[in-house]
Amino acid sequence: MDFIKNQLEESKALGGLTDNSRKDFLDAQNHLQQYIVSQDSKELKAYFESLKKLKNNFDKIGQYGNIDSRFKKSLPKQKKDTLEVTQFKTLIDSAYQYSLKPPVKVQDSPYQLKKFKNNFENLSIETHTYSDTVKRKGLMGRLKDAISGKVDVKKESTVITLTNNKTIDPSNLKSEMDNTIKSMDKHYLSEIKKVRLQAINAAQNERDNLQFYSNFNKLLIYSRSLIDVYETAIKDFKSELETEYNKQISINNKIRTYLVLGLMVLMFIVSILIMYFTRIAFVYEFKLNEANKQIRNNLNFKNRILGMLSHELRSPLKIINIFIDKINRTTKDETTKEYLKSIKFTNNTLLIQSNQILEYTKNQDADQKLTHTVFNLKDEINSIVTAIKPYIETRNNKFVVTENIPEDLIVNSDNIKINQLLMNILSNANKFTENGQVSLTMTVNQVGDNKVALTTEIADTGAGISESDLSKIFEPYYQGAISHEVDNLGAGLGLNLCKEIVGLFNGEISASSELFKGTKIAFKINLNKK
């Protein structure tokens, strides 16, 4: 429908072109008539401008005929009745070439004979004209002459008198008269030749004019015929489109009717399906609600157990701290004191973790966040190193620590999260390494007036991580290909927890490894200065 409608709009545009062509054709005729009368070159120029516009209209119609095959087919039907002449452009060029040499305008005034100029110095000439008058007759008299065929003609007589002012020589008189007559004959023969030559030129000009205006006549006839051809073809084309458009409308109406009926049937079927699936959805929703209720009961039970365990763990852990302090006061062995210090640090860490678990059971939806406290960064790191060192040495590993932390650096941050971060990564390094080396390298860099960045690298010479496992090592519950070879492996949550903690510090963490050669975990965290 849209295609046919667009073609109808184009046919209207073509109709506008034919209307413009008729207007340009009439303008060309008017300018040509004005030129014939006035011989003004401006009118001839305006005539060709109108023809140029007319040709442009024909070209546009012809171009559309090349695009639209249906309109192109309707043109040959009309061309059979047109004049068999050359192409329109050829006629314009031909007429233009003729216009470069316009015909000479024929003189309407008659040729005036020049009077014979006599050279008689001793003669005086007098001329008298006498007319016979005929009395004007009345009506009856004229009717009588008309019936009888008698015609009264008014006659004129001219008398020329030559008077010689000198003594006449009879012997020369005849000779002079003969010479005079010969001179007069010669003069008037010359004038008659000029009249004949003018008549010949006028006849030639008439023939040229006929040829000149014949080309323009052919051009106008061809233009008129071509306008009629295009106009008729466009009307047929438009009529055919309108017929097809109406036919398509009828077909579309039938299709709409069938579609409406089909949609009604389809909607009825869909309604039945919706009712059926709605019933199933209600059944599943009921089951889902029951399952959610069971899950909430299980979660509440789990949280209750976790809360009870964390609450019950705090008292023994506090008691252990009390005994550690008593033993530390009573013993004098420095090695024992160092061990007690490590045990107390570890015990405090467990106490803090149990407090966090208890807080989590109270509010499960609370996001993990930093708990800021003021502490000496170097002392905190030394405490962590002291606490973890005996554990690393249990697997006959050498623990190498390198750090450049200033002794007076006081920070306002979460020391428990830092403890968790280092403990998890160092425990993993020790877990996968035996009879090797675990190294800890820490550097501090100033990143602002009130902020420092703690960059840490923990490397081991243990089993390493394969390339396929390395990209997934920070995912929760993920364990590598050789994890089954390690005792007391854990749940695979350590590095995922470390990634979350590093994110709380607005830092970044990465891992690099080579299988059976070792692993390096590097992270950077930002700490606020006090």
Coordinates of C-alpha atoms in Angstrom, one line a residue:
M1 CA 0.0 0.0 0.0
D2 CA 2.8 2.4 0.9
F3 CA 4.6 1.6 -2.4
I4 CA 1.5 2.3 -4.5
K5 CA 0.7 5.4 -2.5
N6 CA 4.3 6.7 -3.1
Q7 CA 3.9 6.0 -6.8
L8 CA 0.6 7.9 -6.8
E9 CA 2.3 10.9 -5.2
E10 CA 5.0 10.7 -7.9
S11 CA 2.3 10.5 -10.6
K12 CA 0.9 13.8 -9.2
A13 CA 4.4 15.3 -9.4
L14 CA 4.6 14.2 -13.0
G15 CA 1.2 15.8 -13.7
G16 CA 2.6 19.0 -12.3
L17 CA 5.5 18.7 -14.7
T18 CA 3.1 18.4 -17.7
D19 CA 1.2 21.5 -16.4
N20 CA 4.5 23.4 -16.2
S21 CA 5.3 22.1 -19.7
R22 CA 2.1 23.6 -21.1
K23 CA 2.8 26.9 -19.4
D24 CA 6.3 27.0 -20.8
F25 CA 4.9 26.0 -24.3
L26 CA 2.5 29.0 -24.2
D27 CA 5.3 31.3 -23.0
A28 CA 7.4 30.1 -25.9
Q29 CA 4.6 30.8 -28.4
N30 CA 4.0 34.3 -27.0
H31 CA 7.7 35.2 -27.2
L32 CA 7.9 33.9 -30.8
Q33 CA 4.9 36.0 -31.8
Q34 CA 6.4 39.1 -30.2
Y35 CA 9.7 38.4 -32.0
I36 CA 7.9 38.1 -35.4
V37 CA 6.3 41.4 -34.9
S38 CA 9.2 43.4 -33.3
Q39 CA 12.3 41.4 -34.4
D40 CA 13.6 42.1 -30.8
S41 CA 16.5 39.7 -29.9
K42 CA 15.3 39.8 -26.2
E43 CA 12.1 38.1 -27.2
L44 CA 14.0 35.4 -29.2
K45 CA 16.3 34.8 -26.1
A46 CA 13.2 34.5 -23.9
Y47 CA 11.7 32.1 -26.4
F48 CA 14.7 29.8 -26.1
E49 CA 14.7 30.1 -22.3
S50 CA 11.1 28.8 -22.3
L51 CA 12.1 26.0 -24.6
K52 CA 15.0 25.1 -22.2
K53 CA 12.5 24.9 -19.3
L54 CA 10.3 22.8 -21.5
K55 CA 13.1 20.4 -22.3
N56 CA 14.1 20.1 -18.6
N57 CA 10.5 19.0 -17.8
F58 CA 10.6 16.4 -20.6
D59 CA 14.0 15.2 -19.3
K60 CA 12.6 14.7 -15.8
I61 CA 9.6 12.8 -17.1
G62 CA 11.9 10.7 -19.2
Q63 CA 14.2 10.0 -16.2
Y64 CA 11.3 8.8 -14.2
G65 CA 10.3 6.5 -17.1
N66 CA 13.8 4.9 -16.8
I67 CA 13.3 4.3 -13.1
D68 CA 9.7 3.1 -13.1
S69 CA 9.1 0.2 -15.6
R70 CA 5.3 0.5 -15.4
F71 CA 5.4 4.1 -16.6
K72 CA 8.0 3.3 -19.2
K73 CA 5.6 0.7 -20.7
S74 CA 2.8 3.2 -21.0
L75 CA 4.9 5.6 -23.0
P76 CA 5.3 3.5 -26.3
K77 CA 1.5 3.1 -26.5
Q78 CA 1.1 6.9 -26.9
K79 CA 4.2 7.4 -29.1
K80 CA 2.5 5.6 -32.1
D81 CA 0.3 8.6 -32.7
T82 CA 3.0 11.2 -32.4
L83 CA 4.8 12.9 -35.3
E84 CA 7.8 11.0 -36.7
V85 CA 10.3 13.8 -36.3
T86 CA 13.8 14.1 -34.9
Q87 CA 14.4 14.4 -31.2
F88 CA 13.3 17.5 -29.4
K89 CA 16.9 18.6 -28.5
T90 CA 17.9 18.3 -32.2
L91 CA 15.1 20.6 -33.2
I92 CA 16.0 23.2 -30.5
D93 CA 19.6 23.2 -31.7
S94 CA 18.6 23.5 -35.3
A95 CA 16.2 26.4 -34.5
Y96 CA 18.9 28.1 -32.4
Q97 CA 21.4 27.8 -35.3
Y98 CA 18.9 29.6 -37.6
S99 CA 18.3 32.2 -34.9
L100 CA 22.0 33.2 -35.1
K101 CA 21.3 34.6 -38.6
P102 CA 17.8 36.1 -38.4
P103 CA 16.1 37.0 -41.7
V104 CA 16.1 40.5 -43.1
K105 CA 12.8 42.3 -42.4
V106 CA 10.9 42.9 -45.7
Q107 CA 10.4 46.6 -46.5
D108 CA 6.7 47.4 -46.8
S109 CA 7.2 50.9 -48.5
P110 CA 7.3 50.9 -52.4
Y111 CA 10.4 51.8 -54.3
Q112 CA 10.5 55.5 -55.2
L113 CA 11.9 56.1 -58.7
K114 CA 14.4 58.9 -58.9
K115 CA 13.3 61.7 -61.2
F116 CA 15.4 62.3 -64.3
K117 CA 17.5 65.4 -63.9
N118 CA 17.7 67.2 -67.2
N119 CA 20.8 69.2 -68.2
F120 CA 19.0 71.6 -70.5
E121 CA 20.4 75.0 -69.6
N122 CA 18.8 76.9 -72.5
L123 CA 15.4 75.2 -72.2
S124 CA 12.5 76.0 -69.9
I125 CA 10.0 73.2 -69.3
E126 CA 6.4 73.7 -68.4
T127 CA 4.0 70.8 -67.5
H128 CA 0.2 71.1 -67.4
T129 CA -2.2 68.3 -66.5
Y130 CA -5.9 68.5 -67.8
S131 CA -8.7 66.3 -66.3
D132 CA -12.0 65.5 -68.0
T133 CA -14.7 65.9 -65.4
V134 CA -17.7 63.5 -65.2
K135 CA -20.8 64.8 -63.5
R136 CA -21.7 62.7 -60.5
K137 CA -24.8 60.7 -61.3
G138 CA -27.6 59.8 -59.0
L139 CA -28.6 56.3 -57.8
M140 CA -30.7 55.5 -60.8
G141 CA -28.1 56.7 -63.2
R142 CA -25.5 54.5 -61.6
L143 CA -27.8 51.5 -61.7
K144 CA -28.5 52.1 -65.4
D145 CA -24.7 52.2 -66.2
A146 CA -24.2 49.1 -64.1
I147 CA -26.9 47.2 -66.0
S148 CA -25.8 48.4 -69.4
G149 CA -22.1 47.8 -68.6
K150 CA -21.2 51.4 -69.5
V151 CA -18.5 52.9 -67.5
D152 CA -17.5 56.6 -67.5
V153 CA -13.8 57.0 -66.9
K154 CA -12.2 60.2 -65.6
K155 CA -9.4 61.1 -68.0
E156 CA -6.2 63.1 -67.4
S157 CA -3.9 64.6 -70.0
T158 CA -0.4 66.0 -69.4
V159 CA 1.1 68.6 -71.8
I160 CA 4.9 69.3 -71.7
T161 CA 6.0 72.6 -73.3
L162 CA 9.7 73.2 -73.9
T163 CA 10.8 76.8 -74.7
N164 CA 14.2 77.5 -76.0
N165 CA 15.7 80.7 -74.6
K166 CA 18.4 80.9 -77.3
T167 CA 18.4 81.0 -81.0
I168 CA 17.4 77.6 -82.3
D169 CA 19.8 75.8 -84.6
P170 CA 17.6 73.6 -86.6
S171 CA 20.5 71.4 -87.6
N172 CA 21.3 70.5 -84.0
L173 CA 17.8 70.4 -82.6
K174 CA 17.0 66.9 -83.7
S175 CA 20.4 65.7 -82.4
E176 CA 19.9 67.2 -79.0
M177 CA 16.4 65.8 -78.7
D178 CA 17.7 62.3 -79.6
N179 CA 20.4 62.6 -77.0
T180 CA 18.0 63.7 -74.4
I181 CA 15.6 60.9 -75.1
K182 CA 18.4 58.3 -75.0
S183 CA 19.6 59.8 -71.7
M184 CA 16.1 59.5 -70.3
D185 CA 15.7 55.9 -71.5
K186 CA 19.0 55.0 -69.9
H187 CA 18.1 56.6 -66.6
Y188 CA 14.7 54.9 -66.3
L189 CA 16.1 51.5 -67.5
S190 CA 18.6 51.7 -64.6
E191 CA 15.8 52.6 -62.2
I192 CA 13.7 49.7 -63.5
K193 CA 16.6 47.3 -62.9
K194 CA 16.8 48.5 -59.3
V195 CA 13.1 47.8 -58.9
R196 CA 13.5 44.3 -60.3
L197 CA 16.6 43.6 -58.0
Q198 CA 14.6 44.8 -55.0
A199 CA 11.8 42.5 -56.0
I200 CA 14.2 39.6 -56.3
N201 CA 15.8 40.3 -52.9
A202 CA 12.3 40.6 -51.3
A203 CA 11.3 37.3 -52.8
Q204 CA 14.5 35.7 -51.4
N205 CA 13.9 37.2 -48.0
E206 CA 10.4 35.8 -48.1
R207 CA 11.8 32.3 -48.8
D208 CA 14.4 32.7 -46.0
N209 CA 11.6 33.9 -43.6
L210 CA 9.5 30.9 -44.6
Q211 CA 12.4 28.5 -43.9
F212 CA 13.3 30.3 -40.6
Y213 CA 9.8 30.2 -39.2
S214 CA 9.2 26.7 -40.6
N215 CA 11.8 25.3 -38.1
F216 CA 10.1 27.1 -35.2
N217 CA 6.7 25.8 -36.4
K218 CA 8.0 22.2 -36.5
L219 CA 9.5 22.7 -33.0
L220 CA 6.2 24.0 -31.6
I221 CA 4.2 21.2 -33.2
Y222 CA 6.6 18.6 -31.8
S223 CA 6.5 20.2 -28.4
R224 CA 2.7 20.2 -28.4
S225 CA 2.6 16.6 -29.5
L226 CA 5.1 15.5 -26.9
I227 CA 3.2 17.3 -24.2
D228 CA 0.1 15.4 -25.3
V229 CA 2.0 12.1 -25.3
Y230 CA 3.4 12.6 -21.8
E231 CA 0.1 13.9 -20.4
T232 CA -1.9 10.9 -21.8
A233 CA 0.8 8.5 -20.6
I234 CA 0.7 10.0 -17.1
K235 CA -3.1 9.9 -16.9
D236 CA -3.0 6.2 -17.9
F237 CA -0.3 5.5 -15.4
K238 CA -2.2 7.3 -12.7
S239 CA -5.4 5.6 -13.6
E240 CA -3.7 2.2 -13.5
L241 CA -2.2 3.0 -10.1
E242 CA -5.6 4.1 -8.7
T243 CA -7.2 0.9 -9.9
E244 CA -4.4 -1.2 -8.3
Y245 CA -4.6 0.9 -5.1
N246 CA -8.4 0.3 -4.8
K247 CA -7.9 -3.3 -5.5
Q248 CA -5.2 -3.5 -2.8
I249 CA -7.5 -1.8 -0.3
S250 CA -10.1 -4.4 -1.0
I251 CA -7.5 -7.2 -0.5
N252 CA -6.3 -5.5 2.7
N253 CA -9.8 -5.2 4.1
K254 CA -10.3 -9.0 3.5
I255 CA -6.9 -9.7 5.2
R256 CA -7.9 -7.5 8.2
T257 CA -11.2 -9.3 8.5
Y258 CA -9.4 -12.7 8.5
L259 CA -6.7 -11.4 10.9
V260 CA -9.3 -10.1 13.4
L261 CA -11.1 -13.5 13.3
G262 CA -7.8 -15.3 13.7
L263 CA -6.7 -13.0 16.5
M264 CA -10.0 -13.6 18.3
V265 CA -9.5 -17.4 18.1
L266 CA -5.8 -17.0 19.1
M267 CA -6.8 -14.7 22.1
F268 CA -9.3 -17.3 23.2
I269 CA -6.6 -20.0 23.1
V270 CA -4.1 -17.8 24.8
S271 CA -6.6 -16.9 27.5
I272 CA -7.1 -20.6 28.2
L273 CA -3.3 -21.1 28.3
I274 CA -2.9 -18.1 30.6
M275 CA -5.5 -19.5 33.0
Y276 CA -3.8 -22.9 33.0
F277 CA -0.3 -21.4 33.6
T278 CA -1.6 -19.0 36.2
R279 CA -2.9 -22.0 38.1
I280 CA 0.4 -23.7 37.8
A281 CA 2.2 -20.4 38.9
F282 CA 0.0 -20.2 42.0
V283 CA 0.9 -23.8 42.8
Y284 CA 4.6 -23.1 42.3
E285 CA 4.4 -19.8 44.3
F286 CA 2.8 -21.7 47.2
K287 CA 5.6 -24.2 47.1
L288 CA 8.2 -21.4 46.8
N289 CA 6.8 -19.6 49.8
E290 CA 6.9 -22.8 51.7
A291 CA 10.6 -23.4 50.6
N292 CA 11.4 -19.7 51.6
K293 CA 9.8 -20.2 54.9
Q294 CA 11.9 -23.4 55.5
I295 CA 15.1 -21.6 54.3
R296 CA 14.4 -18.7 56.8
N297 CA 13.9 -21.2 59.5
N298 CA 17.2 -22.9 58.6
L299 CA 19.0 -19.6 58.5
N300 CA 17.6 -18.6 61.8
F301 CA 18.7 -21.9 63.3
K302 CA 22.2 -21.4 61.7
N303 CA 22.5 -17.9 63.0
R304 CA 21.4 -19.1 66.4
I305 CA 24.1 -21.8 66.4
L306 CA 26.7 -19.3 65.2
G307 CA 25.6 -16.8 67.8
M308 CA 25.7 -19.4 70.5
L309 CA 29.2 -20.6 69.4
S310 CA 30.7 -17.2 69.1
H311 CA 29.2 -16.2 72.5
E312 CA 30.4 -19.3 74.2
L313 CA 33.9 -19.0 72.6
R314 CA 34.5 -15.5 74.0
S315 CA 34.6 -16.6 77.6
P316 CA 37.2 -19.4 77.1
L317 CA 39.3 -17.1 74.9
K318 CA 39.2 -14.4 77.6
I319 CA 40.2 -17.0 80.2
I320 CA 43.2 -18.1 78.0
N321 CA 44.3 -14.5 77.9
I322 CA 44.2 -14.4 81.7
F323 CA 46.4 -17.5 82.0
I324 CA 48.8 -16.3 79.4
D325 CA 49.3 -13.1 81.4
K326 CA 49.8 -15.1 84.6
I327 CA 52.4 -17.4 82.9
N328 CA 54.1 -14.4 81.3
R329 CA 54.5 -12.8 84.8
T330 CA 55.8 -15.9 86.5
T331 CA 58.3 -17.1 83.8
K332 CA 61.7 -15.6 83.2
D333 CA 62.5 -17.6 80.0
E334 CA 62.6 -15.1 77.1
T335 CA 61.8 -17.7 74.5
T336 CA 58.7 -18.8 76.4
K337 CA 57.7 -15.1 76.7
E338 CA 58.0 -14.8 72.9
Y339 CA 55.8 -17.9 72.4
L340 CA 53.3 -16.5 74.9
K341 CA 53.2 -13.2 73.1
S342 CA 52.4 -15.0 69.8
I343 CA 49.8 -17.2 71.5
K344 CA 48.1 -14.1 73.0
F345 CA 48.1 -12.3 69.7
T346 CA 46.5 -15.3 68.0
N347 CA 44.0 -15.6 70.9
N348 CA 43.1 -12.0 70.5
T349 CA 42.5 -12.4 66.8
L350 CA 40.2 -15.3 67.5
L351 CA 38.4 -13.2 70.1
I352 CA 37.9 -10.4 67.6
Q353 CA 36.7 -12.9 65.0
S354 CA 34.1 -14.3 67.4
N355 CA 32.9 -10.8 68.1
Q356 CA 32.5 -10.1 64.4
I357 CA 30.5 -13.4 63.9
L358 CA 28.2 -12.4 66.8
E359 CA 27.6 -9.0 65.2
Y360 CA 26.9 -10.7 61.9
T361 CA 24.3 -13.0 63.4
K362 CA 22.5 -9.9 64.8
N363 CA 22.5 -8.1 61.4
Q364 CA 23.0 -10.3 58.3
D365 CA 22.3 -7.5 55.9
A366 CA 25.0 -5.2 57.2
D367 CA 27.8 -4.6 54.6
Q368 CA 31.4 -5.4 55.6
K369 CA 33.1 -2.2 56.5
L370 CA 36.3 -0.9 58.1
T371 CA 36.5 -0.3 61.9
H372 CA 39.0 2.5 62.4
T373 CA 41.4 2.5 65.3
V374 CA 44.6 4.4 65.9
F375 CA 47.8 2.2 66.0
N376 CA 51.5 2.1 65.2
L377 CA 51.8 0.4 61.8
K378 CA 55.3 -1.1 62.4
D379 CA 54.3 -2.5 65.8
E380 CA 51.2 -4.1 64.4
I381 CA 53.1 -5.7 61.5
N382 CA 55.8 -7.0 63.9
S383 CA 53.1 -8.5 66.1
I384 CA 51.6 -10.3 63.1
V385 CA 55.0 -11.5 62.0
T386 CA 55.9 -12.8 65.5
A387 CA 52.6 -14.6 65.8
I388 CA 52.8 -16.3 62.3
K389 CA 56.5 -17.2 62.4
P390 CA 56.3 -20.3 64.6
Y391 CA 53.5 -21.6 62.4
I392 CA 55.6 -21.2 59.3
E393 CA 58.5 -23.0 60.9
T394 CA 56.4 -26.0 61.7
R395 CA 56.7 -27.1 58.0
N396 CA 60.5 -26.5 58.0
N397 CA 60.1 -23.3 56.0
K398 CA 62.4 -20.3 56.2
F399 CA 60.5 -17.0 56.9
V400 CA 62.2 -13.9 55.4
V401 CA 60.8 -10.5 56.2
T402 CA 61.9 -7.2 54.5
E403 CA 60.2 -3.9 55.3
N404 CA 60.9 -0.2 55.4
I405 CA 58.0 1.0 57.6
P406 CA 58.9 4.1 59.7
E407 CA 58.9 3.4 63.5
D408 CA 56.8 6.5 64.2
L409 CA 54.1 6.0 61.6
I410 CA 50.7 6.2 63.3
V411 CA 47.7 5.3 61.2
N412 CA 43.9 5.5 61.7
S413 CA 42.6 2.3 60.0
D414 CA 41.4 -1.2 60.7
N415 CA 44.2 -3.4 62.2
I416 CA 42.0 -6.4 62.4
K417 CA 41.4 -6.4 58.6
I418 CA 45.1 -6.0 58.0
N419 CA 45.7 -9.0 60.4
Q420 CA 43.1 -11.1 58.5
L421 CA 44.7 -10.1 55.1
L422 CA 48.3 -11.1 56.1
M423 CA 47.3 -14.2 58.1
N424 CA 45.2 -15.6 55.2
I425 CA 47.9 -15.1 52.5
L426 CA 50.8 -16.2 54.7
S427 CA 48.8 -19.3 55.8
N428 CA 48.1 -20.2 52.2
A429 CA 51.8 -19.8 51.3
N430 CA 52.9 -22.0 54.2
K431 CA 50.2 -24.6 53.4
F432 CA 51.5 -25.2 49.9
T433 CA 55.2 -25.0 50.8
E434 CA 57.4 -27.4 52.7
N435 CA 61.2 -27.3 53.2
G436 CA 61.2 -24.0 51.3
Q437 CA 61.0 -20.3 51.8
V438 CA 58.2 -17.8 52.5
S439 CA 59.1 -14.2 52.1
L440 CA 57.3 -11.0 53.1
T441 CA 58.2 -7.7 51.5
M442 CA 56.5 -4.5 52.7
T443 CA 57.0 -0.9 51.6
V444 CA 55.3 2.4 52.5
N445 CA 54.8 5.3 50.1
Q446 CA 53.3 8.7 50.7
V447 CA 50.3 9.2 48.4
G448 CA 48.9 12.4 49.9
D449 CA 49.2 14.8 52.8
N450 CA 47.2 12.5 55.1
K451 CA 47.4 9.1 53.3
V452 CA 50.1 6.4 52.8
A453 CA 50.0 3.3 50.6
L454 CA 51.2 0.0 52.0
T455 CA 52.5 -2.3 49.2
T456 CA 53.0 -5.9 50.2
E457 CA 54.4 -9.0 48.3
I458 CA 54.2 -12.5 49.8
A459 CA 56.1 -15.1 47.8
D460 CA 56.7 -18.8 48.3
T461 CA 58.6 -21.6 46.7
G462 CA 55.8 -24.1 46.9
A463 CA 53.6 -26.0 44.5
G464 CA 52.5 -23.0 42.5
I465 CA 49.2 -22.5 40.5
S466 CA 48.5 -23.5 36.9
E467 CA 47.7 -20.8 34.3
S468 CA 44.1 -22.1 34.0
D469 CA 43.6 -21.9 37.8
L470 CA 45.3 -18.5 38.2
S471 CA 42.4 -16.5 36.6
K472 CA 39.8 -18.1 39.0
I473 CA 41.9 -18.1 42.2
F474 CA 40.0 -15.2 43.7
E475 CA 36.6 -16.7 43.1
P476 CA 34.7 -18.1 46.2
Y477 CA 35.0 -21.8 47.0
Y478 CA 37.5 -22.3 44.1
Q479 CA 40.3 -24.8 44.7
G480 CA 43.1 -25.6 42.2
A481 CA 44.0 -28.7 40.4
I482 CA 46.6 -30.0 43.0
S483 CA 44.5 -29.0 46.0
H484 CA 43.7 -32.7 46.7
E485 CA 47.4 -33.2 47.5
V486 CA 47.3 -30.8 50.5
D487 CA 46.0 -31.7 53.9
N488 CA 43.7 -29.4 55.8
L489 CA 42.9 -27.5 52.6
G490 CA 40.0 -25.4 53.9
A491 CA 36.9 -24.1 52.0
G492 CA 38.5 -22.0 49.3
L493 CA 37.3 -18.7 50.7
G494 CA 40.6 -17.2 51.9
L495 CA 41.7 -15.3 48.8
N496 CA 38.1 -14.3 48.0
L497 CA 37.9 -12.7 51.5
C498 CA 41.3 -11.0 50.9
K499 CA 40.0 -9.5 47.7
E500 CA 37.0 -8.1 49.6
I501 CA 39.2 -6.7 52.3
V502 CA 41.6 -5.0 49.8
G503 CA 38.5 -3.5 48.1
L504 CA 37.5 -1.9 51.5
F505 CA 40.9 -0.2 51.6
N506 CA 40.4 1.1 47.9
G507 CA 43.3 -1.0 46.9
E508 CA 44.1 -3.7 44.4
I509 CA 45.4 -7.3 44.6
S510 CA 47.0 -9.6 42.0
A511 CA 48.5 -13.1 41.8
S512 CA 51.3 -14.5 39.6
S513 CA 52.6 -18.1 39.7
E514 CA 54.4 -20.9 37.9
L515 CA 53.5 -24.5 38.5
F516 CA 55.9 -26.3 40.9
K517 CA 58.1 -23.2 41.2
G518 CA 56.1 -20.9 43.6
T519 CA 53.5 -18.2 43.9
K520 CA 53.5 -14.5 44.5
I521 CA 50.6 -12.5 45.9
A522 CA 50.8 -8.7 45.7
F523 CA 48.4 -6.2 47.1
K524 CA 48.3 -2.4 47.8
I525 CA 46.1 -0.8 50.5
N526 CA 45.6 2.9 51.4
L527 CA 45.8 3.9 55.0
N528 CA 44.9 7.2 56.6
K529 CA 47.6 8.9 58.8
K530 CA 46.6 10.0 62.3

